[in-house]
PDB file of N, CA and C in Angstrom:
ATOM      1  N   UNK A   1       0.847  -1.181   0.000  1.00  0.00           N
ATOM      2  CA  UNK A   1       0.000   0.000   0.000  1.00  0.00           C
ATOM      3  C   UNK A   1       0.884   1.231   0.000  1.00  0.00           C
ATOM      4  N   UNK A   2       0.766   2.224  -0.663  1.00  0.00           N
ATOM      5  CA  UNK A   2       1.135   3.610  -1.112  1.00  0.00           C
ATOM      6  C   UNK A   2       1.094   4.258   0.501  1.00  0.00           C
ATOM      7  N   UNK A   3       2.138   4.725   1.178  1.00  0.00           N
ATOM      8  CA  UNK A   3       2.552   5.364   2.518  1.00  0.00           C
ATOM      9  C   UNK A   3       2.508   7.170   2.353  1.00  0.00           C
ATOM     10  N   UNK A   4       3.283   7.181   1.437  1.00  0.00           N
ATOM     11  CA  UNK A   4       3.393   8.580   0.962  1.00  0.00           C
ATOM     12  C   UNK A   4       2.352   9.717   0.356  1.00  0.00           C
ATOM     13  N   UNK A   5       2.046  10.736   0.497  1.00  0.00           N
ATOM     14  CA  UNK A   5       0.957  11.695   0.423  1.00  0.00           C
ATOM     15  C   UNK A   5       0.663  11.106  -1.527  1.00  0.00           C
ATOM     16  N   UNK A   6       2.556  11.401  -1.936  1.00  0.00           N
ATOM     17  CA  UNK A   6       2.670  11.611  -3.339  1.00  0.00           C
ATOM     18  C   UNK A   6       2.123  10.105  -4.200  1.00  0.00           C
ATOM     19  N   UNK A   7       2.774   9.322  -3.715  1.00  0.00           N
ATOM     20  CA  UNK A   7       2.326   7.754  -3.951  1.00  0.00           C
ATOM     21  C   UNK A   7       0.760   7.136  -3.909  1.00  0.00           C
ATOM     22  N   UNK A   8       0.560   7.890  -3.139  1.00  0.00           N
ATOM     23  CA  UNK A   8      -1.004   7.607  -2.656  1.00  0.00           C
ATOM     24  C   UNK A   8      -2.143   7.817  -3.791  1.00  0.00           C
ATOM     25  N   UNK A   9      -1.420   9.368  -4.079  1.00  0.00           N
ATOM     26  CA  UNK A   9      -2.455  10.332  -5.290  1.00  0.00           C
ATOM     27  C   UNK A   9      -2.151   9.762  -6.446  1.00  0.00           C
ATOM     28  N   UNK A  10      -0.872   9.340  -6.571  1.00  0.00           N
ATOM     29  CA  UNK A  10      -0.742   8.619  -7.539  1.00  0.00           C
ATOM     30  C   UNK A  10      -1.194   7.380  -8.152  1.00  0.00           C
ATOM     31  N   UNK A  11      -1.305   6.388  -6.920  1.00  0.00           N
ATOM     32  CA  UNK A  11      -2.139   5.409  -7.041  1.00  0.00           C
ATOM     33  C   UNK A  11      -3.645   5.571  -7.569  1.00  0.00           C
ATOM     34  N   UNK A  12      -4.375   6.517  -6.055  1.00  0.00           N
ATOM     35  CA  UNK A  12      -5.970   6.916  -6.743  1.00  0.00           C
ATOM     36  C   UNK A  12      -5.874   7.203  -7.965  1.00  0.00           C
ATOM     37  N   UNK A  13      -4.861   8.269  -8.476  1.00  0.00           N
ATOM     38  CA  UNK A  13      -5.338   8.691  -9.941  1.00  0.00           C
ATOM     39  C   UNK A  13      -5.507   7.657 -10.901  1.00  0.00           C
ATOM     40  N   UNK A  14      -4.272   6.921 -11.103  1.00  0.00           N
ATOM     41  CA  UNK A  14      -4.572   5.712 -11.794  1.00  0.00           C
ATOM     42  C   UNK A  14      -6.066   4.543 -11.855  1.00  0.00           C
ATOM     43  N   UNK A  15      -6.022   4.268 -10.604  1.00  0.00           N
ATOM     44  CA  UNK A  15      -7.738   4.087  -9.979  1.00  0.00           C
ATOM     45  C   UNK A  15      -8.696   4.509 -10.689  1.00  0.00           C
ATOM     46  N   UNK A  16      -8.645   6.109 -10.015  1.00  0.00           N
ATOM     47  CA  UNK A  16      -9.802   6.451 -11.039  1.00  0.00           C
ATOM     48  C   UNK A  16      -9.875   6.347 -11.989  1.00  0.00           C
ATOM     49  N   UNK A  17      -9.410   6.630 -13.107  1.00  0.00           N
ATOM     50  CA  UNK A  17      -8.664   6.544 -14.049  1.00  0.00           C
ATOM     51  C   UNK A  17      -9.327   5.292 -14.833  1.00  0.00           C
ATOM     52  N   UNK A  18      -8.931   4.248 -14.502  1.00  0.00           N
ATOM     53  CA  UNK A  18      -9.323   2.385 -14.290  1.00  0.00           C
ATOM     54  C   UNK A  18     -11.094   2.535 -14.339  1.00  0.00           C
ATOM     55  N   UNK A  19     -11.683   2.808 -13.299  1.00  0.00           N
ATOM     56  CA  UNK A  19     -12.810   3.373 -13.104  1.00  0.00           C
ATOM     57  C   UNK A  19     -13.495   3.887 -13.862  1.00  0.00           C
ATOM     58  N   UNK A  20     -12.851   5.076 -14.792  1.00  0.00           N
ATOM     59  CA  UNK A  20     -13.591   5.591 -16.166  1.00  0.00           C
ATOM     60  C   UNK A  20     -13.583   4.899 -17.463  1.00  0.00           C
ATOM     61  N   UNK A  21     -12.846   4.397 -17.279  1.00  0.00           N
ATOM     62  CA  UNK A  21     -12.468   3.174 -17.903  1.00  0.00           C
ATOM     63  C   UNK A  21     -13.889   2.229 -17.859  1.00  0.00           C
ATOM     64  N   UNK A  22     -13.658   1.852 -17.044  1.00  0.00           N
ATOM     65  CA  UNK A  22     -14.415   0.534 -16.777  1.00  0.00           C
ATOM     66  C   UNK A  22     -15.878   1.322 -17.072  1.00  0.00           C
ATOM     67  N   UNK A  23     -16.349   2.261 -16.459  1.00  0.00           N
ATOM     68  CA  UNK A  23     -17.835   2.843 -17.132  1.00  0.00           C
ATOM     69  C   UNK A  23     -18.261   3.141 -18.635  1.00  0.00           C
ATOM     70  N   UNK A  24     -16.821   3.723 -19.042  1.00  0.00           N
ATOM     71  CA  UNK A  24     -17.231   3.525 -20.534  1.00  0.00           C
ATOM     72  C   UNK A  24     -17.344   2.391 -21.181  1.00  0.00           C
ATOM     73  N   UNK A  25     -16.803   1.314 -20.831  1.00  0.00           N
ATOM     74  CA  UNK A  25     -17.100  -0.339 -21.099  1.00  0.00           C
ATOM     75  C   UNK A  25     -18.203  -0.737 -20.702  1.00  0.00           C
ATOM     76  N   UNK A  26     -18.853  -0.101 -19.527  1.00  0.00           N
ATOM     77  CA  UNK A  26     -20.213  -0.574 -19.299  1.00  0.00           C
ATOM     78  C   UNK A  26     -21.256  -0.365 -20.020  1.00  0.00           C
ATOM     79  N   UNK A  27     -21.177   1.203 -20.456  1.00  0.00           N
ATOM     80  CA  UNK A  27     -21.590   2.163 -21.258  1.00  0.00           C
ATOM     81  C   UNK A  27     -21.988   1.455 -22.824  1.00  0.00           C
ATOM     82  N   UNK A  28     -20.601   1.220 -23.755  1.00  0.00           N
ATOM     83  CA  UNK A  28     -20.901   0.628 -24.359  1.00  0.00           C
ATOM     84  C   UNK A  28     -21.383  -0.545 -24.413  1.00  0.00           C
ATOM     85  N   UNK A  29     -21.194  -1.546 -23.723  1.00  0.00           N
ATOM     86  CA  UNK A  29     -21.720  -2.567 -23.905  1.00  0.00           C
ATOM     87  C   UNK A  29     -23.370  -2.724 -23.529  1.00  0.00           C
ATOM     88  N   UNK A  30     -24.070  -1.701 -22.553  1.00  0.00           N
ATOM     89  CA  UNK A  30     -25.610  -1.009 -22.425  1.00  0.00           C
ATOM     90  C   UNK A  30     -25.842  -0.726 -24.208  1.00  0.00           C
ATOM     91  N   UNK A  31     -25.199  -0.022 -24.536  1.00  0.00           N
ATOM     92  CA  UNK A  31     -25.340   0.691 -25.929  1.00  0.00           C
ATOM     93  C   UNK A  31     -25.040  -0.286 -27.153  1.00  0.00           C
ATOM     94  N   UNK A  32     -24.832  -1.869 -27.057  1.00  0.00           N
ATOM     95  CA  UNK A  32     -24.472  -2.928 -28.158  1.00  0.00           C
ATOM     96  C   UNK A  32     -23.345  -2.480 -28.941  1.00  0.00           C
ATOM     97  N   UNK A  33     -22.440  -1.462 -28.529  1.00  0.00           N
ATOM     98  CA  UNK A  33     -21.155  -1.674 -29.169  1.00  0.00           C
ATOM     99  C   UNK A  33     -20.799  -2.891 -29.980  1.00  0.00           C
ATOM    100  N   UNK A  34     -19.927  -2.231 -30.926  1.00  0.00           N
ATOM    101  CA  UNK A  34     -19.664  -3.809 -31.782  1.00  0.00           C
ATOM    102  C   UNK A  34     -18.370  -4.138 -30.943  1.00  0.00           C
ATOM    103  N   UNK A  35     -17.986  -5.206 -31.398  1.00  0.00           N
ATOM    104  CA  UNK A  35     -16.711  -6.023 -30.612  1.00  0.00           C
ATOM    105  C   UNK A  35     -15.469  -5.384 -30.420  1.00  0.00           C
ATOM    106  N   UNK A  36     -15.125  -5.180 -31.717  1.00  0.00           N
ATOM    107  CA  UNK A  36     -13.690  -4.348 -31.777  1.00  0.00           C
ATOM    108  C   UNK A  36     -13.551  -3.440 -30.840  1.00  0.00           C
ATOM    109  N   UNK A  37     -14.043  -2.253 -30.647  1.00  0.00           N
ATOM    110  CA  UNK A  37     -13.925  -1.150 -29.921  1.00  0.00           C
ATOM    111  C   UNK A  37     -14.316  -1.926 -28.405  1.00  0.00           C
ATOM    112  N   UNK A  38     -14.940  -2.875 -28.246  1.00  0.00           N
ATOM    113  CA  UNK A  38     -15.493  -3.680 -26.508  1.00  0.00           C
ATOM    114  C   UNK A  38     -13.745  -4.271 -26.167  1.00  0.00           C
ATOM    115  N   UNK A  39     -13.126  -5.076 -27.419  1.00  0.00           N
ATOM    116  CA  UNK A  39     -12.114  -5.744 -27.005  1.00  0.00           C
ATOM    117  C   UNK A  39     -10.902  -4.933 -26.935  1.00  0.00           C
ATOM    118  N   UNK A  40     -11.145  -3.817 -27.504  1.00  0.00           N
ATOM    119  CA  UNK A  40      -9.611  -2.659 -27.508  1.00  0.00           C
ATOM    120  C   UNK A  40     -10.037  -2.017 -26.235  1.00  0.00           C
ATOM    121  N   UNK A  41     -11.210  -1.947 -25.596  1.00  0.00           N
ATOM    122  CA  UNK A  41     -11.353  -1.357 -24.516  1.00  0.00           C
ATOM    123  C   UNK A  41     -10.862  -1.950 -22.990  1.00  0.00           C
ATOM    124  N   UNK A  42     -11.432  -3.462 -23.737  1.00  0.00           N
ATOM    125  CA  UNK A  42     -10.802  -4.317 -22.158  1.00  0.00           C
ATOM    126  C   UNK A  42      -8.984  -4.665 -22.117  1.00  0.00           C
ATOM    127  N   UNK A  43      -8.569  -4.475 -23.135  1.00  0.00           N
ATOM    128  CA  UNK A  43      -7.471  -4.358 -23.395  1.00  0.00           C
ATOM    129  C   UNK A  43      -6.545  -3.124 -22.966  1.00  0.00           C
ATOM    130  N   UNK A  44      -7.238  -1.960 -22.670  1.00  0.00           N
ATOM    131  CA  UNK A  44      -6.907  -1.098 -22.026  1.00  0.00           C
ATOM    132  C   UNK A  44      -7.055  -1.144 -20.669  1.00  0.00           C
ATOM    133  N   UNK A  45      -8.055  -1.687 -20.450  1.00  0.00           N
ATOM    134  CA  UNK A  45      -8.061  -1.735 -18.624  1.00  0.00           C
ATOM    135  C   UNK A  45      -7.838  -2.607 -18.389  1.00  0.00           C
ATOM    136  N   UNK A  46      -7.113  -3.534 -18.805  1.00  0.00           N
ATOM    137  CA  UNK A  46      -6.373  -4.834 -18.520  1.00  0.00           C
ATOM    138  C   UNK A  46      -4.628  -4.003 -18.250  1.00  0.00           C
ATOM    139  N   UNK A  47      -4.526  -3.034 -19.264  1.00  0.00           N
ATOM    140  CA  UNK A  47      -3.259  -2.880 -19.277  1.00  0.00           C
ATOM    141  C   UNK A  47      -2.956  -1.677 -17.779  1.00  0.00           C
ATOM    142  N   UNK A  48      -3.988  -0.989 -17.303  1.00  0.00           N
ATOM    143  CA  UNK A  48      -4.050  -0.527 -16.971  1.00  0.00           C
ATOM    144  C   UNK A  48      -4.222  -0.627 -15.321  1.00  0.00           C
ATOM    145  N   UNK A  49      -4.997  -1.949 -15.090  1.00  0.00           N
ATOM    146  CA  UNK A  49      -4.527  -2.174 -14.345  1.00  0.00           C
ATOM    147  C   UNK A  49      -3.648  -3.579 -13.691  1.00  0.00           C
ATOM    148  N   UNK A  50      -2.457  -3.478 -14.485  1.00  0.00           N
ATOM    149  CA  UNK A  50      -1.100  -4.197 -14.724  1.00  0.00           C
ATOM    150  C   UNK A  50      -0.442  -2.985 -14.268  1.00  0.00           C
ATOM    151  N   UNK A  51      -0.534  -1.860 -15.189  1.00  0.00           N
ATOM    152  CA  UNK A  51       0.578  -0.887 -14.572  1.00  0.00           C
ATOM    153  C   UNK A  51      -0.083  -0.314 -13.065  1.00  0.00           C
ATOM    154  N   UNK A  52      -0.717  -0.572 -12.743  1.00  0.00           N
ATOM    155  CA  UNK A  52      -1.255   0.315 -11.138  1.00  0.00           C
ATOM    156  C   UNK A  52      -0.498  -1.102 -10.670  1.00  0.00           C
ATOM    157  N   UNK A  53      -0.405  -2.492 -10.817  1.00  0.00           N
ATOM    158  CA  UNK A  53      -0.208  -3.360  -9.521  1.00  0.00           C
ATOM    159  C   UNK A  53       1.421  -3.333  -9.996  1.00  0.00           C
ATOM    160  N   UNK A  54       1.917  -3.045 -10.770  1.00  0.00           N
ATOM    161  CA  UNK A  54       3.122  -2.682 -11.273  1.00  0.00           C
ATOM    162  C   UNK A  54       4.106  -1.409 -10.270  1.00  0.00           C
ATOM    163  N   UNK A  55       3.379  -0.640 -10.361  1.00  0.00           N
ATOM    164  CA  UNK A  55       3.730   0.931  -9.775  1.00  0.00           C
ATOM    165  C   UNK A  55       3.511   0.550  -7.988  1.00  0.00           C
ATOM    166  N   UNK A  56       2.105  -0.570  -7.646  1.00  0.00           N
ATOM    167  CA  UNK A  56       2.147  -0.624  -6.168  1.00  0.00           C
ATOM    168  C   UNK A  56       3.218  -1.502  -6.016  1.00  0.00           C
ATOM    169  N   UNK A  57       3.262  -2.459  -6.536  1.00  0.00           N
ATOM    170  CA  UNK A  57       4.443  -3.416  -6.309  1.00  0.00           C
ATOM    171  C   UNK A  57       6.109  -2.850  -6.200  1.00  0.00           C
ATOM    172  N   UNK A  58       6.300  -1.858  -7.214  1.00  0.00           N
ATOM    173  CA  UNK A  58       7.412  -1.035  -7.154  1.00  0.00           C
ATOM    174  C   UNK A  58       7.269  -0.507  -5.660  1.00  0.00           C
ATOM    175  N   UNK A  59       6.516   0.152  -5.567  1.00  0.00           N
ATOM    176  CA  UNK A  59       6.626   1.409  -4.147  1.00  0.00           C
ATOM    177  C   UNK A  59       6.493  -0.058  -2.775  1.00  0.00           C
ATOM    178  N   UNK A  60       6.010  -1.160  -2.886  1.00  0.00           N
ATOM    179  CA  UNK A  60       6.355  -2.486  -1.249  1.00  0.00           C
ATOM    180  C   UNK A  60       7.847  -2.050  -1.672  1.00  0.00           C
ATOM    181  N   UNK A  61       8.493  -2.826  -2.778  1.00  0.00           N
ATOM    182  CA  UNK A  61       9.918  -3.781  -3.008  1.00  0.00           C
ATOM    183  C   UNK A  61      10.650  -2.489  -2.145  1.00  0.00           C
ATOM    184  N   UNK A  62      10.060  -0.997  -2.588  1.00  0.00           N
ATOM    185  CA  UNK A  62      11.265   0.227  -2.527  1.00  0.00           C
ATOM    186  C   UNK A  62      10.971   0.205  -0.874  1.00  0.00           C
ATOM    187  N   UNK A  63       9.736   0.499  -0.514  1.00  0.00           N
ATOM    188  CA  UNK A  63       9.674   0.736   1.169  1.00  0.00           C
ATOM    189  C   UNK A  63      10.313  -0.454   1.766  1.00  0.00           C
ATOM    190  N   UNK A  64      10.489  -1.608   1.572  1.00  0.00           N
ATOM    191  CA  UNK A  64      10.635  -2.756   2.116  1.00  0.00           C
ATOM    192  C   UNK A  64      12.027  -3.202   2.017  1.00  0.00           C
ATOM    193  N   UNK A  65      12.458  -2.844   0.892  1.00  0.00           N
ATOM    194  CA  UNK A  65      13.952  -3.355   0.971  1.00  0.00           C
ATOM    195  C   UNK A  65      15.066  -2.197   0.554  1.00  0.00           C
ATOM    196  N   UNK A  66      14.710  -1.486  -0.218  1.00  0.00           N
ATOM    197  CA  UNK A  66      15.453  -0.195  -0.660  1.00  0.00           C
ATOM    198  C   UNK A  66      15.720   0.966  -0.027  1.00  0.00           C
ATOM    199  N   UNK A  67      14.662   0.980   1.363  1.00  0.00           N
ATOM    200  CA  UNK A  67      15.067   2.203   2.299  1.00  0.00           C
ATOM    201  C   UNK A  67      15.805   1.890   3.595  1.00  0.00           C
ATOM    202  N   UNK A  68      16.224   0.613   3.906  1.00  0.00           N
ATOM    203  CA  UNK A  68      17.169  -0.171   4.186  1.00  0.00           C
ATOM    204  C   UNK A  68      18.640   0.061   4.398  1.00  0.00           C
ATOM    205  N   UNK A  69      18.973   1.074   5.518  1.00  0.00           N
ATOM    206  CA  UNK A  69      20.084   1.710   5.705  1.00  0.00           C
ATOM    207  C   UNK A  69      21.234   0.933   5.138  1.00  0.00           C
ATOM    208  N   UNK A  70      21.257  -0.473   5.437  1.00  0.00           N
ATOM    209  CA  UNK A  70      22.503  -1.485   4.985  1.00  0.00           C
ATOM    210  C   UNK A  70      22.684  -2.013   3.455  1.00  0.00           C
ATOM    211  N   UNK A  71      21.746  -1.500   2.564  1.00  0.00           N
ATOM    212  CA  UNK A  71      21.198  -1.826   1.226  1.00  0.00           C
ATOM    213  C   UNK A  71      22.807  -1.138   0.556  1.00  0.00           C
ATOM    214  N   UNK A  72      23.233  -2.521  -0.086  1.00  0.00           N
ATOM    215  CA  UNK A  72      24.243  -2.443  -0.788  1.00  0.00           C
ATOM    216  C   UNK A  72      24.159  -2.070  -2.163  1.00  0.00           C
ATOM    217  N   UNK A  73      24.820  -1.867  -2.826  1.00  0.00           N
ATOM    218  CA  UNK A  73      24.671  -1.158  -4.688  1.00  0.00           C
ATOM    219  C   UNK A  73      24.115  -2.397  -5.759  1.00  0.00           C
ATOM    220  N   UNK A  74      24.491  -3.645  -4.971  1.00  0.00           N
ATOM    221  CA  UNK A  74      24.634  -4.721  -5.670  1.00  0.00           C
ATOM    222  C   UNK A  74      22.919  -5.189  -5.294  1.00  0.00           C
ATOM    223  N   UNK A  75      22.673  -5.080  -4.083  1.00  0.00           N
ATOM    224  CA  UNK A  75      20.983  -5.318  -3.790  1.00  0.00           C
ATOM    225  C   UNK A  75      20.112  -4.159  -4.355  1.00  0.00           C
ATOM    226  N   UNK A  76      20.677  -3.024  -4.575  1.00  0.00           N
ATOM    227  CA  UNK A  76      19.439  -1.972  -5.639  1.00  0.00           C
ATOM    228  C   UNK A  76      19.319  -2.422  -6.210  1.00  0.00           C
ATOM    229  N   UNK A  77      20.566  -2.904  -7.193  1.00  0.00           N
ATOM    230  CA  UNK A  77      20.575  -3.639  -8.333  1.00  0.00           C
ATOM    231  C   UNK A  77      19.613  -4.173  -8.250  1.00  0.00           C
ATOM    232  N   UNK A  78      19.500  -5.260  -7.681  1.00  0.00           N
ATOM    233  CA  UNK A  78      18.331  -6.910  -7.783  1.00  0.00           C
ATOM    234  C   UNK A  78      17.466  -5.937  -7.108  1.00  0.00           C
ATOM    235  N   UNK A  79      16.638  -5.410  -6.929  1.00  0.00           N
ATOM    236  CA  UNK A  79      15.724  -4.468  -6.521  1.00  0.00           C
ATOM    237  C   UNK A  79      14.713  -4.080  -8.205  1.00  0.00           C
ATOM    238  N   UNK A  80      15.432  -2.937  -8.719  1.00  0.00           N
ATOM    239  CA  UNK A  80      15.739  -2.792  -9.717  1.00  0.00           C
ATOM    240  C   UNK A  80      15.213  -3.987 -10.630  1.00  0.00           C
ATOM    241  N   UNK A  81      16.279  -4.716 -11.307  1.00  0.00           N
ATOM    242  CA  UNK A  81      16.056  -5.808 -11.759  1.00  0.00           C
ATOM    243  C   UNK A  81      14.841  -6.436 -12.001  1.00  0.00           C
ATOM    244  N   UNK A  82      14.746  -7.070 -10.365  1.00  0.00           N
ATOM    245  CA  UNK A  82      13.094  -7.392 -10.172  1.00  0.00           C
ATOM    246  C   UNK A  82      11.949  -6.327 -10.452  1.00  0.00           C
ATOM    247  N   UNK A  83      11.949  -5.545 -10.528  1.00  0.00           N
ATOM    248  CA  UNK A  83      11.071  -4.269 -10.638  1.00  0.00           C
ATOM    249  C   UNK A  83      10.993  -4.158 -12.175  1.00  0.00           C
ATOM    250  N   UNK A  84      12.496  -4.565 -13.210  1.00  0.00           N
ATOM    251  CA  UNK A  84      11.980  -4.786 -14.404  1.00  0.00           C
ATOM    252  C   UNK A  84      11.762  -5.606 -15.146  1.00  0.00           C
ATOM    253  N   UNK A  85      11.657  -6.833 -14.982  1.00  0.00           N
ATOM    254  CA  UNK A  85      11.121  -7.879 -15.188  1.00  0.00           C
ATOM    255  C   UNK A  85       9.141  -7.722 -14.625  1.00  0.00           C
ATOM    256  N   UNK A  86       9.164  -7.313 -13.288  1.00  0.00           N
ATOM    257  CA  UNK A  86       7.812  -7.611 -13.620  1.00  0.00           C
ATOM    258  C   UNK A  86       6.979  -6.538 -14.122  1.00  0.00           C
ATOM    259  N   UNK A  87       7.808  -5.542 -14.338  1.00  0.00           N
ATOM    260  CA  UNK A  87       7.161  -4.821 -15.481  1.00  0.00           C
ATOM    261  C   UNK A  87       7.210  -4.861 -17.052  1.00  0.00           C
ATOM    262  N   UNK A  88       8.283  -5.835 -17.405  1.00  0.00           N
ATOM    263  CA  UNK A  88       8.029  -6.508 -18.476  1.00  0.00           C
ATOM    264  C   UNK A  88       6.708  -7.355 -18.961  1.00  0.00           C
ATOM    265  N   UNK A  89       6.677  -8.311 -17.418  1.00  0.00           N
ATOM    266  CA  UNK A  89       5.792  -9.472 -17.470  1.00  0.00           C
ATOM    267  C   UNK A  89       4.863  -9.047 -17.470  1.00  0.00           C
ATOM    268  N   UNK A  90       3.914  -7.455 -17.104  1.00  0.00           N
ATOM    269  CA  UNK A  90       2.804  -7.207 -17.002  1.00  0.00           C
ATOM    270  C   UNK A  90       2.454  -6.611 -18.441  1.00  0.00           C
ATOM    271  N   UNK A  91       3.155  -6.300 -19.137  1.00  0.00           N
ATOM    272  CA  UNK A  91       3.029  -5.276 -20.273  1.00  0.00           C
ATOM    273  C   UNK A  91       2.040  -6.286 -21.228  1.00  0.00           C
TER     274      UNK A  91
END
Protein backbone atom coordinates (compact mmCIF):
# COMPACT_ATOMS: atom_id res chain seq x y z
CA UNK A 1 0.00 0.00 0.00
CA UNK A 2 1.14 3.61 -1.11
CA UNK A 3 2.55 5.36 2.52
CA UNK A 4 3.39 8.58 0.96
CA UNK A 5 0.96 11.69 0.42
CA UNK A 6 2.67 11.61 -3.34
CA UNK A 7 2.33 7.75 -3.95
CA UNK A 8 -1.00 7.61 -2.66
CA UNK A 9 -2.45 10.33 -5.29
CA UNK A 10 -0.74 8.62 -7.54
CA UNK A 11 -2.14 5.41 -7.04
CA UNK A 12 -5.97 6.92 -6.74
CA UNK A 13 -5.34 8.69 -9.94
CA UNK A 14 -4.57 5.71 -11.79
CA UNK A 15 -7.74 4.09 -9.98
CA UNK A 16 -9.80 6.45 -11.04
CA UNK A 17 -8.66 6.54 -14.05
CA UNK A 18 -9.32 2.38 -14.29
CA UNK A 19 -12.81 3.37 -13.10
CA UNK A 20 -13.59 5.59 -16.17
CA UNK A 21 -12.47 3.17 -17.90
CA UNK A 22 -14.42 0.53 -16.78
CA UNK A 23 -17.83 2.84 -17.13
CA UNK A 24 -17.23 3.52 -20.53
CA UNK A 25 -17.10 -0.34 -21.10
CA UNK A 26 -20.21 -0.57 -19.30
CA UNK A 27 -21.59 2.16 -21.26
CA UNK A 28 -20.90 0.63 -24.36
CA UNK A 29 -21.72 -2.57 -23.90
CA UNK A 30 -25.61 -1.01 -22.43
CA UNK A 31 -25.34 0.69 -25.93
CA UNK A 32 -24.47 -2.93 -28.16
CA UNK A 33 -21.16 -1.67 -29.17
CA UNK A 34 -19.66 -3.81 -31.78
CA UNK A 35 -16.71 -6.02 -30.61
CA UNK A 36 -13.69 -4.35 -31.78
CA UNK A 37 -13.92 -1.15 -29.92
CA UNK A 38 -15.49 -3.68 -26.51
CA UNK A 39 -12.11 -5.74 -27.01
CA UNK A 40 -9.61 -2.66 -27.51
CA UNK A 41 -11.35 -1.36 -24.52
CA UNK A 42 -10.80 -4.32 -22.16
CA UNK A 43 -7.47 -4.36 -23.40
CA UNK A 44 -6.91 -1.10 -22.03
CA UNK A 45 -8.06 -1.73 -18.62
CA UNK A 46 -6.37 -4.83 -18.52
CA UNK A 47 -3.26 -2.88 -19.28
CA UNK A 48 -4.05 -0.53 -16.97
CA UNK A 49 -4.53 -2.17 -14.35
CA UNK A 50 -1.10 -4.20 -14.72
CA UNK A 51 0.58 -0.89 -14.57
CA UNK A 52 -1.25 0.31 -11.14
CA UNK A 53 -0.21 -3.36 -9.52
CA UNK A 54 3.12 -2.68 -11.27
CA UNK A 55 3.73 0.93 -9.77
CA UNK A 56 2.15 -0.62 -6.17
CA UNK A 57 4.44 -3.42 -6.31
CA UNK A 58 7.41 -1.03 -7.15
CA UNK A 59 6.63 1.41 -4.15
CA UNK A 60 6.35 -2.49 -1.25
CA UNK A 61 9.92 -3.78 -3.01
CA UNK A 62 11.26 0.23 -2.53
CA UNK A 63 9.67 0.74 1.17
CA UNK A 64 10.63 -2.76 2.12
CA UNK A 65 13.95 -3.36 0.97
CA UNK A 66 15.45 -0.20 -0.66
CA UNK A 67 15.07 2.20 2.30
CA UNK A 68 17.17 -0.17 4.19
CA UNK A 69 20.08 1.71 5.71
CA UNK A 70 22.50 -1.49 4.98
CA UNK A 71 21.20 -1.83 1.23
CA UNK A 72 24.24 -2.44 -0.79
CA UNK A 73 24.67 -1.16 -4.69
CA UNK A 74 24.63 -4.72 -5.67
CA UNK A 75 20.98 -5.32 -3.79
CA UNK A 76 19.44 -1.97 -5.64
CA UNK A 77 20.58 -3.64 -8.33
CA UNK A 78 18.33 -6.91 -7.78
CA UNK A 79 15.72 -4.47 -6.52
CA UNK A 80 15.74 -2.79 -9.72
CA UNK A 81 16.06 -5.81 -11.76
CA UNK A 82 13.09 -7.39 -10.17
CA UNK A 83 11.07 -4.27 -10.64
CA UNK A 84 11.98 -4.79 -14.40
CA UNK A 85 11.12 -7.88 -15.19
CA UNK A 86 7.81 -7.61 -13.62
CA UNK A 87 7.16 -4.82 -15.48
CA UNK A 88 8.03 -6.51 -18.48
CA UNK A 89 5.79 -9.47 -17.47
CA UNK A 90 2.80 -7.21 -17.00
CA UNK A 91 3.03 -5.28 -20.27
Amino acid sequence: MPHTPADKKKALTRLRRIRGQCDALEKALEAGADCGPVLQQLAAIRGAVNGLMSEVMGMYLHEEFGSAPQISSAQQTSIDNILSLIRTYLK
